[in-house]
PDB file of C-alpha atoms and ligand atoms in Angstrom:
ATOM      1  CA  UNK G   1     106.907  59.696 139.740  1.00 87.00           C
ATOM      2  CA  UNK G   2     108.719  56.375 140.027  1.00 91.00           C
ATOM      3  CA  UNK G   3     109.997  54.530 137.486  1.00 91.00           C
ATOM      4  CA  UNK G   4     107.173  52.101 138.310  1.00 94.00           C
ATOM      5  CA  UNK G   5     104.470  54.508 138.192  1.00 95.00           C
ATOM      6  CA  UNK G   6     106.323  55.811 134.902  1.00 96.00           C
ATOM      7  CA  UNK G   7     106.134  52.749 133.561  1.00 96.00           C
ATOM      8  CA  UNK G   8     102.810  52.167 134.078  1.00 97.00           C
ATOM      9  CA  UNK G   9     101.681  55.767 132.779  1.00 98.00           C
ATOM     10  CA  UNK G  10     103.861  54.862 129.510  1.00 98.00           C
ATOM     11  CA  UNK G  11     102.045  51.326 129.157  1.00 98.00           C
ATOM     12  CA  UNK G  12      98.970  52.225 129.433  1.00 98.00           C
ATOM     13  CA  UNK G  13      98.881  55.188 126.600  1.00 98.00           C
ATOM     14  CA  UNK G  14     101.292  52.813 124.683  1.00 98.00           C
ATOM     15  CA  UNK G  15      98.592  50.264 124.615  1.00 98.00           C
ATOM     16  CA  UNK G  16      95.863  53.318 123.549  1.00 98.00           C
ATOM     17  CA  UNK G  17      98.548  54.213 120.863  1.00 98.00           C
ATOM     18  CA  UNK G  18      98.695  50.657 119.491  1.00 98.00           C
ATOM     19  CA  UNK G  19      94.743  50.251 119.589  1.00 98.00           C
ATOM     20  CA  UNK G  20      94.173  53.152 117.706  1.00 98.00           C
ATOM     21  CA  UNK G  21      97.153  52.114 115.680  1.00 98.00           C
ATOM     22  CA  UNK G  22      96.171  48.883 114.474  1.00 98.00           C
ATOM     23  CA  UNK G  23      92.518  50.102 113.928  1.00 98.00           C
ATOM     24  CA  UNK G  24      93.533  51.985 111.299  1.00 98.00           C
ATOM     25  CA  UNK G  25      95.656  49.747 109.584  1.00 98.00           C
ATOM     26  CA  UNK G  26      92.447  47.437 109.418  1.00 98.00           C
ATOM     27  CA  UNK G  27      90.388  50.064 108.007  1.00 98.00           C
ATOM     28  CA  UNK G  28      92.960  50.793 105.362  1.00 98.00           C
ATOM     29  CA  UNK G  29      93.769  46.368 104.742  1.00 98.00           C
ATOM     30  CA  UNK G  30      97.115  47.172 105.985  1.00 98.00           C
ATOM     31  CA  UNK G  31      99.390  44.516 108.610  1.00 98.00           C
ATOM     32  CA  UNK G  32      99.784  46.347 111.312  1.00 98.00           C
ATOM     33  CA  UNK G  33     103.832  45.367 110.654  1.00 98.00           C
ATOM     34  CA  UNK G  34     103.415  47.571 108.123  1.00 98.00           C
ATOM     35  CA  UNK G  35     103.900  50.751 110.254  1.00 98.00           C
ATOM     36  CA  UNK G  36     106.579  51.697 112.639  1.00 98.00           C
ATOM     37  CA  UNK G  37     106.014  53.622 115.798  1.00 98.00           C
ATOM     38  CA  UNK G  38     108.333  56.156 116.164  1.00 98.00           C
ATOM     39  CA  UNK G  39     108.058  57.634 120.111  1.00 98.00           C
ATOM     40  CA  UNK G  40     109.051  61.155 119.246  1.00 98.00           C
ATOM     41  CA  UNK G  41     111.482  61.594 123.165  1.00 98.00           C
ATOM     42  CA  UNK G  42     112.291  65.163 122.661  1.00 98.00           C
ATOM     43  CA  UNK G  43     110.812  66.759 125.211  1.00 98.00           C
ATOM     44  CA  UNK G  44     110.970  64.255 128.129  1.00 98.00           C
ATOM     45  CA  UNK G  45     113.963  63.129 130.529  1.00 97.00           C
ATOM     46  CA  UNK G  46     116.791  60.263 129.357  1.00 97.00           C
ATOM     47  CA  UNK G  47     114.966  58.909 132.290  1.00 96.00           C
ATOM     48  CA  UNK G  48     111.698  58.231 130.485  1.00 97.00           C
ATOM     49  CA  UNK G  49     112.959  57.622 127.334  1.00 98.00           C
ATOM     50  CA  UNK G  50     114.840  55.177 128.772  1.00 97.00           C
ATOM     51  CA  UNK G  51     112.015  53.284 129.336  1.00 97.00           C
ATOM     52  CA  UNK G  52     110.696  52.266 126.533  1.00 97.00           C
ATOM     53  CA  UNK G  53     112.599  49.794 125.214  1.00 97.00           C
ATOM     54  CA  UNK G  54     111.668  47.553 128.295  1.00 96.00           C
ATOM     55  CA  UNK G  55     108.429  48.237 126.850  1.00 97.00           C
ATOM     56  CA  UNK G  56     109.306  46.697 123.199  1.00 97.00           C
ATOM     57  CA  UNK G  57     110.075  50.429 121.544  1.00 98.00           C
ATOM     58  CA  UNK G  58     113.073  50.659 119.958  1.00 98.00           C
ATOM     59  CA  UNK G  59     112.471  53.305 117.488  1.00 98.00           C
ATOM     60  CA  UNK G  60     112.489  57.071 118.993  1.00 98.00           C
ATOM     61  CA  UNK G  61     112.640  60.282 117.072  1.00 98.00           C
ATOM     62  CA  UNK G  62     114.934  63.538 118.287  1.00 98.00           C
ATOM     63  CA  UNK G  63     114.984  66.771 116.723  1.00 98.00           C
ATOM     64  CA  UNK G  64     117.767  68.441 118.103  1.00 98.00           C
ATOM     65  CA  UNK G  65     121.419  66.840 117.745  1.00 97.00           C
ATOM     66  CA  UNK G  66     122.699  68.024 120.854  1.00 97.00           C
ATOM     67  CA  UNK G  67     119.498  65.742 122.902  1.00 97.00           C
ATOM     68  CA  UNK G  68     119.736  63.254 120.729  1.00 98.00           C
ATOM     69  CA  UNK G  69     123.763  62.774 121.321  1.00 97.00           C
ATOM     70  CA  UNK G  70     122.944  63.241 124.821  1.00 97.00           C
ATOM     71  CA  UNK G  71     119.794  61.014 125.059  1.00 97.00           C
ATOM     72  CA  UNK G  72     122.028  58.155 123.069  1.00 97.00           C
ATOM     73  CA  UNK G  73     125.133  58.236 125.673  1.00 97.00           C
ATOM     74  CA  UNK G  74     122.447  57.328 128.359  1.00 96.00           C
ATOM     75  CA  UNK G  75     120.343  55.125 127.314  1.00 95.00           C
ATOM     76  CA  UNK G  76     122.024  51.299 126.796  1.00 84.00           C
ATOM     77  CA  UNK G  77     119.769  49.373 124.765  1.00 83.00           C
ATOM     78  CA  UNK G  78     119.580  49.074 121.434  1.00 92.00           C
ATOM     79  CA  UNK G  79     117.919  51.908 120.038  1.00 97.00           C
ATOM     80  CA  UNK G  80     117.142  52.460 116.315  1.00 98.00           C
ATOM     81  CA  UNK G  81     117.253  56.453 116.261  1.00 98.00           C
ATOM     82  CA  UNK G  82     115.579  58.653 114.112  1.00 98.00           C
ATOM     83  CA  UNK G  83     116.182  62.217 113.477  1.00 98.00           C
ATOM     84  CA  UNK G  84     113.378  64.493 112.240  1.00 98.00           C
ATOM     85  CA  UNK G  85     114.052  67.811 113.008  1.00 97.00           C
ATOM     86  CA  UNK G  86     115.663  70.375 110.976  1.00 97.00           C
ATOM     87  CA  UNK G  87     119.009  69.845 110.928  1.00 97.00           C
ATOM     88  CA  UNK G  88     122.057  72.924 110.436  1.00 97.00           C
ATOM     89  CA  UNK G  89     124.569  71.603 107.802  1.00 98.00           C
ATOM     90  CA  UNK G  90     127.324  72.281 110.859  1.00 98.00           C
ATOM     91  CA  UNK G  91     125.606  69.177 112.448  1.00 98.00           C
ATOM     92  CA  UNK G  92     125.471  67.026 110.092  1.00 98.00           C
ATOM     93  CA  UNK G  93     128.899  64.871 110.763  1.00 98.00           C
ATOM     94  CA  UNK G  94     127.916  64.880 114.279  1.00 97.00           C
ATOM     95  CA  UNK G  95     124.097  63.302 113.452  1.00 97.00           C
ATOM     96  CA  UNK G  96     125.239  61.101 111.142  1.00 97.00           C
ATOM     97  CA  UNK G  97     126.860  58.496 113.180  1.00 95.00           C
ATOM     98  CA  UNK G  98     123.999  58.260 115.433  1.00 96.00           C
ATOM     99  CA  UNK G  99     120.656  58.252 113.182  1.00 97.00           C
ATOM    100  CA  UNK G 100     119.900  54.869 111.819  1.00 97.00           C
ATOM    101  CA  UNK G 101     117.739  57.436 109.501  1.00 98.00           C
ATOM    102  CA  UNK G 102     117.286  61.220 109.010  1.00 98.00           C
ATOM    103  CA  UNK G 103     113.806  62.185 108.060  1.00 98.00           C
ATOM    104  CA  UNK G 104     114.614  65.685 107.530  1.00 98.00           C
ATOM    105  CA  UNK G 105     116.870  66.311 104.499  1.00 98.00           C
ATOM    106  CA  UNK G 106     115.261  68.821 103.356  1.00 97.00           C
ATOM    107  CA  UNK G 107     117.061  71.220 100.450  1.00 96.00           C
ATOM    108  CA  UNK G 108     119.896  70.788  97.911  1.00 95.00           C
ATOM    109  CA  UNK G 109     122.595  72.133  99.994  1.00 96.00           C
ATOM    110  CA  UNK G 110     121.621  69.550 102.660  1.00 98.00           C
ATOM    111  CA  UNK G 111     121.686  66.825 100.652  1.00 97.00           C
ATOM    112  CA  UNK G 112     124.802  67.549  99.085  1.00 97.00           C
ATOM    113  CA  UNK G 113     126.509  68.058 102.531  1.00 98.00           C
ATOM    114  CA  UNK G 114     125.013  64.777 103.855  1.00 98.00           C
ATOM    115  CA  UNK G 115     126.442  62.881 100.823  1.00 98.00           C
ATOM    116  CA  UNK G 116     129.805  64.646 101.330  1.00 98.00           C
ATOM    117  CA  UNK G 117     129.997  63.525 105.277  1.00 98.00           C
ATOM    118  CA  UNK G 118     128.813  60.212 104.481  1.00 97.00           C
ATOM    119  CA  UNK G 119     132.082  59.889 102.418  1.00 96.00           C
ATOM    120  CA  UNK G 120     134.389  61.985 104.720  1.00 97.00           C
ATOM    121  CA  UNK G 121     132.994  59.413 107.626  1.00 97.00           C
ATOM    122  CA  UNK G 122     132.890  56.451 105.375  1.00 96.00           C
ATOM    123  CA  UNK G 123     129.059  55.592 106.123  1.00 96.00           C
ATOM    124  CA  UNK G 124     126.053  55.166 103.934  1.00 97.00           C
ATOM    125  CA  UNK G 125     123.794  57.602 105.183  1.00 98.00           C
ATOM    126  CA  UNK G 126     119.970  56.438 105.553  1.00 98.00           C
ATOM    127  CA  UNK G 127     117.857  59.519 104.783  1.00 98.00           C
ATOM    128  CA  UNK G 128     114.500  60.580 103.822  1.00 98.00           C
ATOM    129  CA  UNK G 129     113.556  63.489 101.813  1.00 98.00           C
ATOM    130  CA  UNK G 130     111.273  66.405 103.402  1.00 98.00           C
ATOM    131  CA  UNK G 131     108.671  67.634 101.991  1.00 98.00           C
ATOM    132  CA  UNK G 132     106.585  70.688 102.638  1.00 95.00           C
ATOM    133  CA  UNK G 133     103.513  68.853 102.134  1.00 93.00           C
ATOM    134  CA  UNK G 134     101.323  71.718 103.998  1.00 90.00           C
ATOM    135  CA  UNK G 135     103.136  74.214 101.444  1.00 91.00           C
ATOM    136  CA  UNK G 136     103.119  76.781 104.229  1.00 90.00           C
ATOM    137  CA  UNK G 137     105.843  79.341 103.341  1.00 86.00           C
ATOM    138  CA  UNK G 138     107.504  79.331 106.562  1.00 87.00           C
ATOM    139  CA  UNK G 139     108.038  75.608 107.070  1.00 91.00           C
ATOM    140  CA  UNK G 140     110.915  73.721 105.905  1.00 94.00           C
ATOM    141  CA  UNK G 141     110.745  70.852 103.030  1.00 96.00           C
ATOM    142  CA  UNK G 142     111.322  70.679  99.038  1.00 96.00           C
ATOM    143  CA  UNK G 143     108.217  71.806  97.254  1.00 95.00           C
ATOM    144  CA  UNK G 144     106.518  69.550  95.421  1.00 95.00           C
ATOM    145  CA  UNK G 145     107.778  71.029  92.196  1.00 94.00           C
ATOM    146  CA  UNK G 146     111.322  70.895  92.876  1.00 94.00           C
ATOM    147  CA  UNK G 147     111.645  67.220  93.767  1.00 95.00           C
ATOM    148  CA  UNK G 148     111.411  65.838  90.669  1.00 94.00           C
ATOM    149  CA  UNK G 149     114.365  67.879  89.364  1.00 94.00           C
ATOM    150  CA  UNK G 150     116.441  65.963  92.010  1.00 95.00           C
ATOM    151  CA  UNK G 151     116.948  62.895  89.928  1.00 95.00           C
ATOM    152  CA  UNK G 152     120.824  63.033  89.185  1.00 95.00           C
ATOM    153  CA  UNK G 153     121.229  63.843  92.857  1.00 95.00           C
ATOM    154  CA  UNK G 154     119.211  61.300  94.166  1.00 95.00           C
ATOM    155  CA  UNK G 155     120.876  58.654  91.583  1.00 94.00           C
ATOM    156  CA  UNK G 156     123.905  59.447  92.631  1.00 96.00           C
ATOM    157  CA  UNK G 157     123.776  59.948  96.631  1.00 97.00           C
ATOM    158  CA  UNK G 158     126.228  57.594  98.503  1.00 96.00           C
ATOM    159  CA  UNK G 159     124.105  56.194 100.855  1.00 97.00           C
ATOM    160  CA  UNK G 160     119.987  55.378 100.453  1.00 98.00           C
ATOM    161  CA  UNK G 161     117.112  57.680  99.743  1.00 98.00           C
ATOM    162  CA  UNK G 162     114.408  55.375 101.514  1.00 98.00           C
ATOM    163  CA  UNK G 163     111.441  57.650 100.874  1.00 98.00           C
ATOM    164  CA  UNK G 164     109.758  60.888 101.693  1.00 98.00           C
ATOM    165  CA  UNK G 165     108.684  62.811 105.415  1.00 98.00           C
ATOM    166  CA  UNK G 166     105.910  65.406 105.081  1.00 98.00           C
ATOM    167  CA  UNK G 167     104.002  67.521 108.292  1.00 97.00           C
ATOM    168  CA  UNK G 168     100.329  68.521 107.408  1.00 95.00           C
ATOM    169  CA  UNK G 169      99.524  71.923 108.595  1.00 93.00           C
ATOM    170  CA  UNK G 170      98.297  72.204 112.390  1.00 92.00           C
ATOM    171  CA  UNK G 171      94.315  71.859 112.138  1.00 92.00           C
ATOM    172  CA  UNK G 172      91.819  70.383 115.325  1.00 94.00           C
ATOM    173  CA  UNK G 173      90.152  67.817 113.022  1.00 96.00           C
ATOM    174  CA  UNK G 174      92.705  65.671 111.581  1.00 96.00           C
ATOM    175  CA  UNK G 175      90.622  65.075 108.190  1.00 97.00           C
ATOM    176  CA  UNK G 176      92.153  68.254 107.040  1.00 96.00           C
ATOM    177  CA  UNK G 177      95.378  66.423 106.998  1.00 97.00           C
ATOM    178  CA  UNK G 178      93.981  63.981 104.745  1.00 98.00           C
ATOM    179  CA  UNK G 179      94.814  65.814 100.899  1.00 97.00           C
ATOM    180  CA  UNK G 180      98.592  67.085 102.386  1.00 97.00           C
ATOM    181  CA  UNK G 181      98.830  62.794 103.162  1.00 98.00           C
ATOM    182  CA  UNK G 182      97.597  61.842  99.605  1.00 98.00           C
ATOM    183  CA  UNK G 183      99.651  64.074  97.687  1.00 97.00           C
ATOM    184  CA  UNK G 184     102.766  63.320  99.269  1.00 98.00           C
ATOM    185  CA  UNK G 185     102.121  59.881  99.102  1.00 98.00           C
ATOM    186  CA  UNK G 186     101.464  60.568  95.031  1.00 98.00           C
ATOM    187  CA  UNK G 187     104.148  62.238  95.056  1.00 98.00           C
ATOM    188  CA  UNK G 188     105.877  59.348  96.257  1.00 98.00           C
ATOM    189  CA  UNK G 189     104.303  56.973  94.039  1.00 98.00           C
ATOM    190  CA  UNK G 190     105.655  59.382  90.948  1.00 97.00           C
ATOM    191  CA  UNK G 191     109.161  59.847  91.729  1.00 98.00           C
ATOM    192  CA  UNK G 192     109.282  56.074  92.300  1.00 97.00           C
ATOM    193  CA  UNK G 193     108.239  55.616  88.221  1.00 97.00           C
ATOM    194  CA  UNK G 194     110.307  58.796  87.277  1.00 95.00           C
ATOM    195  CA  UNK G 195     113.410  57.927  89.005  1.00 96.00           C
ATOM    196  CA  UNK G 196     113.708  54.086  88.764  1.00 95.00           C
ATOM    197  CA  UNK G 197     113.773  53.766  92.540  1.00 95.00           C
ATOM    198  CA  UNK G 198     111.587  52.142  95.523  1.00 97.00           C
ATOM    199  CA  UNK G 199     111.063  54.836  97.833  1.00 98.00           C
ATOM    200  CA  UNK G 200     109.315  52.261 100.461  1.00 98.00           C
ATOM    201  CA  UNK G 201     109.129  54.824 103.096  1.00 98.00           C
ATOM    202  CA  UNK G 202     106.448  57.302 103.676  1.00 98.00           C
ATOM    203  CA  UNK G 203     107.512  58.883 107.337  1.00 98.00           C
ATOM    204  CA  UNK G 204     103.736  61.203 107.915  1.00 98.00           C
ATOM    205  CA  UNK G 205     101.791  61.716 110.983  1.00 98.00           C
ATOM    206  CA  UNK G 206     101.657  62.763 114.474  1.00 98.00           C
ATOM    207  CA  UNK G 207      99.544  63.119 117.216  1.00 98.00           C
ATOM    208  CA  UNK G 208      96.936  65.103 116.059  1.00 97.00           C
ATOM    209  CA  UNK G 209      96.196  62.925 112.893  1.00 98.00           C
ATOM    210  CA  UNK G 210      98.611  59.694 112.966  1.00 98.00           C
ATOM    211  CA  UNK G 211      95.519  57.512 111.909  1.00 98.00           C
ATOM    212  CA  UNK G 212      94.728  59.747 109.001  1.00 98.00           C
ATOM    213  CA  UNK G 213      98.058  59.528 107.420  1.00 98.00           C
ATOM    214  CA  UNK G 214      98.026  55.825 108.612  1.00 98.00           C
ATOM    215  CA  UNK G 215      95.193  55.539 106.251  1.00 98.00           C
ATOM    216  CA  UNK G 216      96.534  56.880 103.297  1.00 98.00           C
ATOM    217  CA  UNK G 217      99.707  54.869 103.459  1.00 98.00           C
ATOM    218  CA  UNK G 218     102.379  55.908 106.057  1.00 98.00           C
ATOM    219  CA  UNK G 219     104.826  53.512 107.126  1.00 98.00           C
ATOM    220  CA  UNK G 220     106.022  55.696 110.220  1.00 98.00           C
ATOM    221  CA  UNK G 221     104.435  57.842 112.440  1.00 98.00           C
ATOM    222  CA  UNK G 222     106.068  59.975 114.813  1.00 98.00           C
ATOM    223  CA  UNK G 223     103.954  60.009 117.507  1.00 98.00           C
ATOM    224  CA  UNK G 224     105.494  62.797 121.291  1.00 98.00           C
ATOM    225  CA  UNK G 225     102.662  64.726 123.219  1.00 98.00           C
ATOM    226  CA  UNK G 226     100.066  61.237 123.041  1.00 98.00           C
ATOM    227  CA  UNK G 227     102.718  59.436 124.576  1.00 98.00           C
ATOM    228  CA  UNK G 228     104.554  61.823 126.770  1.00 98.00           C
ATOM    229  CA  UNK G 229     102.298  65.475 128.072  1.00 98.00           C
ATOM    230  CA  UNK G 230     102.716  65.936 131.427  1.00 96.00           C
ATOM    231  CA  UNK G 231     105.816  63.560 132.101  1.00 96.00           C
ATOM    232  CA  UNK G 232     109.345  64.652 133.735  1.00 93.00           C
ATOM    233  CA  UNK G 233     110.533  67.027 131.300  1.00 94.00           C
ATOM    234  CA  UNK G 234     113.793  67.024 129.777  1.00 93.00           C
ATOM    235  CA  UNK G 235     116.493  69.767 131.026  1.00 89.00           C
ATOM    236  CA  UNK G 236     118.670  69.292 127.875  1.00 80.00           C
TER     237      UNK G 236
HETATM  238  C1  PLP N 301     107.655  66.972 117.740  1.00 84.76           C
HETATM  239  C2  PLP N 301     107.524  66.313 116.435  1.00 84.76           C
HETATM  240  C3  PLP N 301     106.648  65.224 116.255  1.00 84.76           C
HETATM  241  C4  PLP N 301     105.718  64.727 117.354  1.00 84.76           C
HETATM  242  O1  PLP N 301     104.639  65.598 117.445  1.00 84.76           O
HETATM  243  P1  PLP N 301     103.398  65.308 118.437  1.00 84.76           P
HETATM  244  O2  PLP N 301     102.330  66.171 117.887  1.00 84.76           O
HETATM  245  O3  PLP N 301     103.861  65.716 119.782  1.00 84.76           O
HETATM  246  O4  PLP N 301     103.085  63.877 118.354  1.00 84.76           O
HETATM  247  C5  PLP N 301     106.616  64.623 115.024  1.00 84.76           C
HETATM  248  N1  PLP N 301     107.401  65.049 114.005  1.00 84.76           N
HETATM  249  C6  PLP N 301     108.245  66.082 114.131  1.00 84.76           C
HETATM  250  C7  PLP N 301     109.071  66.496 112.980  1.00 84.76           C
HETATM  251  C8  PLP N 301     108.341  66.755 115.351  1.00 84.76           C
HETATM  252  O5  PLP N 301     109.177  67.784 115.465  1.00 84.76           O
END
């Protein structure tokens, strides 16, 4: 494809995107300010990434640091990154610099070593705290249980705890996703009374059931395959 014809592809399931977007915020009383669309790049080209900020998106999502360093070197613009996938303590100093916020802090021993680069690099890291909302044993995230027992860590972490990321389990109807949204977003609510701290971000939903989660509060979804099957494919 062209870069023309790329652009056009992008536009037009950008504009689906926003339609189905802003529906839900009016179902759930919300501004539609009130949610941030997060393209999630990883699997497609610099190429089309690069892209979308000529189409007014400046927030995009990487999981892997090695794309995302990549992906940053070429593309110019401004770009507010975000990194949500798991992320190796070994990469940490390297992701830092580059992610306006990680979404995926998502143990003790994480956190601590994110607090201890911020200081080593001298920057306030922006992070949010996973959890494993599906409370599927093999996916990553705090359990609900343990977050609470955080407090003295989160009090004293150089750098700002804006909230919580959660992943429902994989299911074809997104209603299922629905109770995994509302308890995280409890969840939320509780640590905000138990630890003395706004926790304004809720990072849940995807694809598959980005209006669900809209509806039950998320301030970013982190929205790949709706936006990018089928485009040039990235190599990295
Ligand atoms: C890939 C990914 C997404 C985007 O998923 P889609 O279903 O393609 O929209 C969102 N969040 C995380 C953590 C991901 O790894």
């Amino acid at each position: 494809m062209t870069d023309d014809d790329l652009k056009k592809t992008l536009a037009d399931r950008l504009t689906t995107v926003e339609a189905r977007l802003l529906a839900a915020c009016q179902r759930a009383s919300r501004p539609r300010e009130s949610v941030t669309l997060i393209a999630v790049t990883k699997t497609v080209s610099p190429r089309v990434a690069g892209l979308l900020p000529g189409l007014g998106v400046f927030d995009l999502g990487e999981s892997r640091p090695q794309e995302l360093r990549r992906k940053a070197a070429a593309i110019p613009d401004q770009i507010r990154w975000h990194m949500i996938g798991h992320l190796q303590r070994n990469k940490v100093e390297e992701v830092l610099p580059l992610a306006q916020l990680t979404h995926s802090v998502d143990s003790p021993r994480l956190l601590e070593t994110v607090a201890a680069a911020g200081k080593k690099l001298n920057v306030r890291p922006r992070i949010l705290l996973q959890v494993n909302a599906s409370r599927e044993d093999q996916k990553h995230g705090f359990t609900f249980e343990e977050l609470p027992m955080l407090r003295d860590a989160i009090l004293a972490f150089p750098g700002e705890v804006a909230g919580l990321m959660g992943m429902a389990a994989y299911a074809d109807d997104p209603e299922a996703a629905r109770p995994a949204f509302r308890e995280l977003r409890e969840l939320r609510d509780q640590l905000q009374l138990s630890w003395g701290r706004e926790l304004p971000e809720l990072s849940m939903g995807m694809s598959g059931d980005f209006e669900v989660a809209v509806e039950e509060g998320s301030t970013m979804v982190r929205i790949g395959s709706t936006l990018f099957e089928g485009l040039e494919e990235s190599d990295g």
